[in-house]
Tab-separated table of C-alpha atoms and ligand atoms in Angstrom:
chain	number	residue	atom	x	y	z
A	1	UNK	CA	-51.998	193.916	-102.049
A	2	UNK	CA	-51.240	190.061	-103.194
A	3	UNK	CA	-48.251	189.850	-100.798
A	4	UNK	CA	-50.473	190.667	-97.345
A	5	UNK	CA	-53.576	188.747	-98.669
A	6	UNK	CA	-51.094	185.567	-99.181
A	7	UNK	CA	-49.850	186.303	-95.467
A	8	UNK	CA	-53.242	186.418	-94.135
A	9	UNK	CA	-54.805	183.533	-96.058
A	10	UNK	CA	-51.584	181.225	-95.835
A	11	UNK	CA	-51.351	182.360	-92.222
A	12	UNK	CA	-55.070	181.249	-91.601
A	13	UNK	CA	-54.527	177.705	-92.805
A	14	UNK	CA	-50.700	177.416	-91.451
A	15	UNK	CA	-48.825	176.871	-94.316
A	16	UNK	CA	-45.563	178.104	-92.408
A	17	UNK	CA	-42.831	177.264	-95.281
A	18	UNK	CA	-45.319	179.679	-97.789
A	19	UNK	CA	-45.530	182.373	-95.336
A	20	UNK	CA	-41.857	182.191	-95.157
A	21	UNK	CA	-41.284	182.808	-98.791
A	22	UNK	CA	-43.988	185.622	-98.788
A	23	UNK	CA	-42.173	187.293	-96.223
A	24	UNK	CA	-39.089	187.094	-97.527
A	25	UNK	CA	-40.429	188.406	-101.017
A	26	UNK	CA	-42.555	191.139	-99.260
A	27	UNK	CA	-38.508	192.193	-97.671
A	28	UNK	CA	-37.025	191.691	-101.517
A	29	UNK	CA	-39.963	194.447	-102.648
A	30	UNK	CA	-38.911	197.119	-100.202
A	31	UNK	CA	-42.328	195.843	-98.058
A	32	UNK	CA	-41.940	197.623	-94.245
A	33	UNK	CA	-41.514	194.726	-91.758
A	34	UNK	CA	-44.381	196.914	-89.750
A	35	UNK	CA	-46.585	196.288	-92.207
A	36	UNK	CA	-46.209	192.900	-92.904
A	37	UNK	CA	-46.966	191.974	-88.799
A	38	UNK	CA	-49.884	194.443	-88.495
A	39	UNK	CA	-52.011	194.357	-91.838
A	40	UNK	CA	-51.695	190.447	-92.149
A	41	UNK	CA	-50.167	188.573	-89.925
A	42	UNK	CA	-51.688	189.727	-86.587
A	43	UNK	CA	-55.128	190.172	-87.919
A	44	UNK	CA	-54.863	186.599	-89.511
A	45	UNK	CA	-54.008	185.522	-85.885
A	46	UNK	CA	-56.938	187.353	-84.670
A	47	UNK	CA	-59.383	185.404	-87.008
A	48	UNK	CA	-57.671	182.280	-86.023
A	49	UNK	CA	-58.521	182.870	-82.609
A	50	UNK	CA	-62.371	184.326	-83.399
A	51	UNK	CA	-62.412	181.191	-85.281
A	52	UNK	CA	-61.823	178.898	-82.411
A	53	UNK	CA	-64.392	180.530	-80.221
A	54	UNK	CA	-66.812	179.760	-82.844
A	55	UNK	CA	-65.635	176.012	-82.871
A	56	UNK	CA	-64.876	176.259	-86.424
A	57	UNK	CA	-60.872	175.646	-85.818
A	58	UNK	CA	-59.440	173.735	-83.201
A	59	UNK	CA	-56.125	173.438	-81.587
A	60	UNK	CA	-54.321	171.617	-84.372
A	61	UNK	CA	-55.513	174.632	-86.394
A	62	UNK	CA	-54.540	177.389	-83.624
A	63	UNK	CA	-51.074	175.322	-83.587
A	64	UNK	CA	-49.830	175.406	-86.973
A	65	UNK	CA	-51.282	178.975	-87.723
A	66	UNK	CA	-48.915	179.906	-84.140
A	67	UNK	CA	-46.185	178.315	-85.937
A	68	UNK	CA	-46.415	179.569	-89.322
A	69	UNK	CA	-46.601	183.159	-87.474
A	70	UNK	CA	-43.753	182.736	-85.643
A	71	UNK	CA	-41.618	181.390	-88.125
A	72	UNK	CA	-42.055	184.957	-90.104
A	73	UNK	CA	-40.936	186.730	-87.342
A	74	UNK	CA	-38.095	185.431	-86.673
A	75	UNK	CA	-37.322	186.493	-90.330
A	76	UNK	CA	-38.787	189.928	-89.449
A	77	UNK	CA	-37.065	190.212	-86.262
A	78	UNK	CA	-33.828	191.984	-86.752
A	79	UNK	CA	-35.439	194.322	-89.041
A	80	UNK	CA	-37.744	195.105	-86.395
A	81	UNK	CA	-35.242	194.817	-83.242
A	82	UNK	CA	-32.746	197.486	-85.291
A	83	UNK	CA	-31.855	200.501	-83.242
A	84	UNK	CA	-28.892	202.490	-83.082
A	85	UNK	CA	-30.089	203.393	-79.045
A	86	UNK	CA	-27.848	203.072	-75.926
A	87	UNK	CA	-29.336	200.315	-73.365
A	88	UNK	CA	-32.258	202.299	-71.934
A	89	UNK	CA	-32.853	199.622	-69.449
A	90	UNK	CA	-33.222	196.233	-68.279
A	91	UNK	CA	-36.063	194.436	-69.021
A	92	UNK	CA	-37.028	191.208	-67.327
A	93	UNK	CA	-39.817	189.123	-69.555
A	94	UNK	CA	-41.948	185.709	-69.362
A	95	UNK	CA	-45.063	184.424	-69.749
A	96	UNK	CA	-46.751	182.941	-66.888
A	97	UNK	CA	-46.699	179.747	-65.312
A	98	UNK	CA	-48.924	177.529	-66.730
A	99	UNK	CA	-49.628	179.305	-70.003
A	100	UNK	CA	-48.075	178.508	-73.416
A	101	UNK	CA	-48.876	181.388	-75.454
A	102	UNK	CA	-45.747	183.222	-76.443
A	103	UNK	CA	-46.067	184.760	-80.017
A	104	UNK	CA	-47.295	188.212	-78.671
A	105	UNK	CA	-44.575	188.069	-75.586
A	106	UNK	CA	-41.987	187.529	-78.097
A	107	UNK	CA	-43.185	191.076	-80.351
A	108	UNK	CA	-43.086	192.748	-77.141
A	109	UNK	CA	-39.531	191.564	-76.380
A	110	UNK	CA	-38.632	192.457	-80.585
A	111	UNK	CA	-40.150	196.344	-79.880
A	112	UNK	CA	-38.609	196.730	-76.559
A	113	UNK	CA	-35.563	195.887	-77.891
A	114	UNK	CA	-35.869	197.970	-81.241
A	115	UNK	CA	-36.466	200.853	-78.525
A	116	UNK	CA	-33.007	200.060	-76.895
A	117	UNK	CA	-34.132	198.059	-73.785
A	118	UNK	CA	-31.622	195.119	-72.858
A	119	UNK	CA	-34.145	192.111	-72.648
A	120	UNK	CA	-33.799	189.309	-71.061
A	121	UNK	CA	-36.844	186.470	-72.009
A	122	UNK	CA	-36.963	183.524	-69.706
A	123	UNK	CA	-39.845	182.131	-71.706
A	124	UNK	CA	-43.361	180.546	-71.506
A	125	UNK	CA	-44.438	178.790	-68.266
A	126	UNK	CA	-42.119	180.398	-65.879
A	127	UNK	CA	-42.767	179.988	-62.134
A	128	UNK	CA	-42.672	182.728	-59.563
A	129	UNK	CA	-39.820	181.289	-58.418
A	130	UNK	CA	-37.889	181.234	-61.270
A	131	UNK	CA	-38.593	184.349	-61.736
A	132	UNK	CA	-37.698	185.561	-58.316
A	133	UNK	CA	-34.420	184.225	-58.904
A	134	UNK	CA	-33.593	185.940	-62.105
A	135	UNK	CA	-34.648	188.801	-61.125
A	136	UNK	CA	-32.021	188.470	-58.185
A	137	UNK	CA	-29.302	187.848	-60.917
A	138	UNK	CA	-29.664	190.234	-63.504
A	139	UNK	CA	-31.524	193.102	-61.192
A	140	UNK	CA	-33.954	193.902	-64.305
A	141	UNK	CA	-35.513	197.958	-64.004
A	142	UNK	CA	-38.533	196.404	-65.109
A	143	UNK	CA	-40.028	192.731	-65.110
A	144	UNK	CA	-43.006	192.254	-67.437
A	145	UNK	CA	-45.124	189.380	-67.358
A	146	UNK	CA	-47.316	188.289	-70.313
A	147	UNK	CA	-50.223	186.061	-69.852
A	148	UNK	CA	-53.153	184.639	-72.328
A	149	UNK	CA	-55.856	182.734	-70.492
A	150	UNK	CA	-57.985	183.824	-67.987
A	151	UNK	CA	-57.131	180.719	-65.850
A	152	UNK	CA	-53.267	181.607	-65.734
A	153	UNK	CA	-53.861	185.956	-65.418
A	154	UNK	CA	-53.988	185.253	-61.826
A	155	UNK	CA	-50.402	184.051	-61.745
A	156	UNK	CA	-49.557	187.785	-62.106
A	157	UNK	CA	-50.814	187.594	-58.341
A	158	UNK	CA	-48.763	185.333	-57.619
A	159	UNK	CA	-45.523	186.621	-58.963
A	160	UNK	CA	-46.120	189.603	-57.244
A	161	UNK	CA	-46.605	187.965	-53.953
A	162	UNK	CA	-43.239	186.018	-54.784
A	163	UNK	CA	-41.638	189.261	-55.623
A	164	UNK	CA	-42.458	191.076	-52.450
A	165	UNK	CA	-41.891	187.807	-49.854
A	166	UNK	CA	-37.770	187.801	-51.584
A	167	UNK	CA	-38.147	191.404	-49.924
A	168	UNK	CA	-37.872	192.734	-54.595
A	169	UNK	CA	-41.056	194.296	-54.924
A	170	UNK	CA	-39.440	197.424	-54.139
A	171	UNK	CA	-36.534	197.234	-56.205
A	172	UNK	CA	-38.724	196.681	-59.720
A	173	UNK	CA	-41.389	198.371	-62.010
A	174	UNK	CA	-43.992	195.392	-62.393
A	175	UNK	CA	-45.656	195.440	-66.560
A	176	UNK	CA	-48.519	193.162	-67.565
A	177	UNK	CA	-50.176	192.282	-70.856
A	178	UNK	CA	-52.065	189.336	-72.785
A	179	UNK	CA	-55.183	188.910	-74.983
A	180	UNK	CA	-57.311	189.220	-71.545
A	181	UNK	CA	-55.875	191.457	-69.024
A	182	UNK	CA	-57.144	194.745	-68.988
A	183	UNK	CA	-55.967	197.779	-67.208
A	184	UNK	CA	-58.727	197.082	-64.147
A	185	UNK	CA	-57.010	193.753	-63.857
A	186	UNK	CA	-53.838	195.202	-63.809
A	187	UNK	CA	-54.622	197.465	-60.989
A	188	UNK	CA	-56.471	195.014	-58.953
A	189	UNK	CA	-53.495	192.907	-59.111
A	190	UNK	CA	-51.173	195.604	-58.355
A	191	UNK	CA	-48.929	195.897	-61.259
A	192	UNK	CA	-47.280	199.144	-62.336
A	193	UNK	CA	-48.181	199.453	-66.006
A	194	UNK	CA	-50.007	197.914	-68.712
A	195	UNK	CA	-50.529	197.520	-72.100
A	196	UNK	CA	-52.619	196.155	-74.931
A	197	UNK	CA	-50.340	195.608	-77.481
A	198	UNK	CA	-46.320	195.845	-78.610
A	199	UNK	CA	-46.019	199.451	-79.424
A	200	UNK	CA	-48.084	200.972	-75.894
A	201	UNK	CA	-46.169	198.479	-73.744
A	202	UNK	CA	-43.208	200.184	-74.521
A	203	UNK	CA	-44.153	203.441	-74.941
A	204	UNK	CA	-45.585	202.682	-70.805
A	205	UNK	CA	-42.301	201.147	-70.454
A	206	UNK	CA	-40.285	204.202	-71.408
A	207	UNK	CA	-42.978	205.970	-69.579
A	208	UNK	CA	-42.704	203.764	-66.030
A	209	UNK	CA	-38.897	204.483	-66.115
A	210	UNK	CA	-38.626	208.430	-66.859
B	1	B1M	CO1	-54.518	179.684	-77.598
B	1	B1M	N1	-55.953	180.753	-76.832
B	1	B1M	N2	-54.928	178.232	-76.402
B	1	B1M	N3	-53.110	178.756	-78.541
B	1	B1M	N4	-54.490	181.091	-78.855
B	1	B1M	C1	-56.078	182.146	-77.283
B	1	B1M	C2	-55.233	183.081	-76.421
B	1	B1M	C3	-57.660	182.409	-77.165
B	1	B1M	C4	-58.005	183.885	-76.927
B	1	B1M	C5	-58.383	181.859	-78.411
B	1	B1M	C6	-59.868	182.121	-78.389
B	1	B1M	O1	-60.579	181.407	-77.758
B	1	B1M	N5	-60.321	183.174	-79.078
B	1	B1M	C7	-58.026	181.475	-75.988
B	1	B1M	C8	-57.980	182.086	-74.589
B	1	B1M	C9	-59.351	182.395	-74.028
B	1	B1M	C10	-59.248	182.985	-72.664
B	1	B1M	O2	-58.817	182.386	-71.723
B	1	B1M	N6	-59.674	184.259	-72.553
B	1	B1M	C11	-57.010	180.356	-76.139
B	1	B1M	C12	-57.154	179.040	-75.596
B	1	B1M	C13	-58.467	178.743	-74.940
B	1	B1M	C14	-56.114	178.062	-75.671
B	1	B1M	C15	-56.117	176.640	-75.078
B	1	B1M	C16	-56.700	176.532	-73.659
B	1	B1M	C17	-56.872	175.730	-76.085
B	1	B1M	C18	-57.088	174.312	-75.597
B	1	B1M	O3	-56.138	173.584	-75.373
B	1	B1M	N7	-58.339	173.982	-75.448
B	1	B1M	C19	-54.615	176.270	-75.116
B	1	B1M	C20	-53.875	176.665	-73.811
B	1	B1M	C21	-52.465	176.156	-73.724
B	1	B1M	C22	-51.752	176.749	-72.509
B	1	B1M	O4	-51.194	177.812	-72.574
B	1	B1M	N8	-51.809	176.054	-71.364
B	1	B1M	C23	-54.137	177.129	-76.256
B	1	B1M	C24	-53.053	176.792	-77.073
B	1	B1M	C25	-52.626	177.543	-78.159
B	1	B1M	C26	-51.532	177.075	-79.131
B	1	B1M	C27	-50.382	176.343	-78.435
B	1	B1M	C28	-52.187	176.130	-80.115
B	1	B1M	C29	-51.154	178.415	-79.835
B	1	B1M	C30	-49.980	179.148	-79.151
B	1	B1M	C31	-48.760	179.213	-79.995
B	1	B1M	C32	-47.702	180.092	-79.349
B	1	B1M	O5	-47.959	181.116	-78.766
B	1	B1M	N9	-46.473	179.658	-79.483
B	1	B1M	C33	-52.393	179.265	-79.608
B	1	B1M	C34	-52.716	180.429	-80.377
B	1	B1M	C35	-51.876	180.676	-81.614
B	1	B1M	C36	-53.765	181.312	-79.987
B	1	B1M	C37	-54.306	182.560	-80.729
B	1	B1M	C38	-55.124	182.064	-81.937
B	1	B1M	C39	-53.288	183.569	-81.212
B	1	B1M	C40	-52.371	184.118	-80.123
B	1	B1M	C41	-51.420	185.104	-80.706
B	1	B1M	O6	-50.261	184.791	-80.925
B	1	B1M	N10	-51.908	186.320	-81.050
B	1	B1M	C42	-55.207	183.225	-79.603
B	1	B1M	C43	-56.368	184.010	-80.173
B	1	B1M	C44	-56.125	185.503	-80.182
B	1	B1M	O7	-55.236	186.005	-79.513
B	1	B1M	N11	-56.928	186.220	-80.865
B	1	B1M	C45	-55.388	182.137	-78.626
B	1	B1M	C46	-51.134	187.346	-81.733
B	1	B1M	C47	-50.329	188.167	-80.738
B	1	B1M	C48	-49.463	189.155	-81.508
B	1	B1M	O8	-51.255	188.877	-79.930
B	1	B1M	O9	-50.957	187.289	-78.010
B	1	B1M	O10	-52.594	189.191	-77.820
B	1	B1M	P1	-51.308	188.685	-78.338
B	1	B1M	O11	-50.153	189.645	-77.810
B	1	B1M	C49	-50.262	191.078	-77.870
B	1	B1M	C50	-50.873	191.726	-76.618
B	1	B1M	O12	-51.583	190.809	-75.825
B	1	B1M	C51	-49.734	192.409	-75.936
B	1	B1M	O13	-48.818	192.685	-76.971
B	1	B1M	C52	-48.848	191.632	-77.916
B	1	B1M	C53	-48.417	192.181	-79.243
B	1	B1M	O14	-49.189	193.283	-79.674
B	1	B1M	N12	-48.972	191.752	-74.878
B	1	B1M	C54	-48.375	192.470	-73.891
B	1	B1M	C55	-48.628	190.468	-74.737
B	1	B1M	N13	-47.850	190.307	-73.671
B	1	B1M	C56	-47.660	191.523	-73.123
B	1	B1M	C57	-46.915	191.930	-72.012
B	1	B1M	C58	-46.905	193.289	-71.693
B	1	B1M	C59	-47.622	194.206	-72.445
B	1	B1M	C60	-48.359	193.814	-73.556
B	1	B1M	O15	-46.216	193.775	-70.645
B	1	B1M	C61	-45.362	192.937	-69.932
């Protein structure tokens, strides 16, 4: 289909304003959001990345791609986010400290929420305490913590730690995801749950809380 192919190519080289239109056309043609994220965007995201590793992008690339990505779901978002469910729970999110990456945090947060969970994002780079502190105020069911690089997954560690010294390790289901964690990881660091992507993490969340 023209309308995916332009997401994925205009995607790949970062032409936010284009992917904006193409979007918002794909919308005007009866498109499903759904399909828009996971049969062009994401995969063009993918390449971006498998480009990188090959040395064939660089950051400037990886940036503007990010951004052209984002921008489209914002557009996508309260199509996405719509639900007609009562507040199923509390969810606490952020990516770790030290780590940038928030594009994939953010469809988590748009999913949880089209399943009905209250979410509260405190965003990218968030310190344990900072997060031990939030989680004092708004007394989350469940806190998720996203991270991207395998120099910041071992902040999940370390959030954990910080949970459990405020004496809240108890009182909350701990979720992790990111490009690199796997569900090994996720045990070793003794979290609660994980997932791979946006739709598992909240099936696991539903799952963590029943
Ligand atoms: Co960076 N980056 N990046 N980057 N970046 C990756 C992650 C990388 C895999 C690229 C690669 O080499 N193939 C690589 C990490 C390698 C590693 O450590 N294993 C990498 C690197 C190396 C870096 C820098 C170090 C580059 C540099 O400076 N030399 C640097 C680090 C900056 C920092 O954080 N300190 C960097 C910077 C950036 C940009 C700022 C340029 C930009 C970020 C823009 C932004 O997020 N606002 C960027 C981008 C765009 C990427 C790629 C290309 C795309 C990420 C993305 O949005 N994917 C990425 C390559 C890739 O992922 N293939 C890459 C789409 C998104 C929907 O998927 O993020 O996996 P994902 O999220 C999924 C799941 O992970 C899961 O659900 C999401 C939705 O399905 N999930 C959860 C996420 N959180 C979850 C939480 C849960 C459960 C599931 O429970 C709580």
């Amino acid at each position: 289909d023209e309308i995916l192919r332009g997401l994925y190519d205009e995607t790949l080289v970062g032409n936010g304003p284009r992917v904006l239109e193409l979007t918002r056309t794909g919308l005007e043609l009866g498109m499903a959001p759904e399909t828009m994220l996971f049969d062009a965007l994401i995969p063009s995201l993918e390449e971006v990345g498998a480009r990188f590793e090959r040395g064939d992008f660089f950051v400037p690339e990886m940036l503007v791609a990010g951004r052209a990505m984002a921008g489209a779901l914002e557009v996508l978002r309260p199509l996405l986010a719509e639900t007609g469910a009562a507040s199923v729970g509390t969810f606490l999110m952020s990516t770790v400290k030290g780590d940038v990456h928030d594009i994939g945090k953010n469809l988590v947060d748009i999913m949880l929420e089209g399943a009905g969970f209250h979410v509260i994002d405190l965003g990218v780079q968030v310190s344990p305490e900072k997060v031990v502190a939030a989680v004092q105020e708004h007394r989350p069911d469940i806190v998720g913590f996203s991270a991207f690089l395998t120099t910041t997954m071992p902040m999940f560690k370390a959030n954990i730690n910080a949970l459990q010294k405020a004496g809240l390790r108890d009182s909350v289901i701990v979720m992790v995801g990111g490009a690199p964690v796997t569900q090994e990881y996720a045990d070793a660091v003794g979290a609660d749950g994980y997932a791979a992507d946006a739709s598992t993490a909240v099936r696991r969340a539903k799952e963590l809380l029943a």
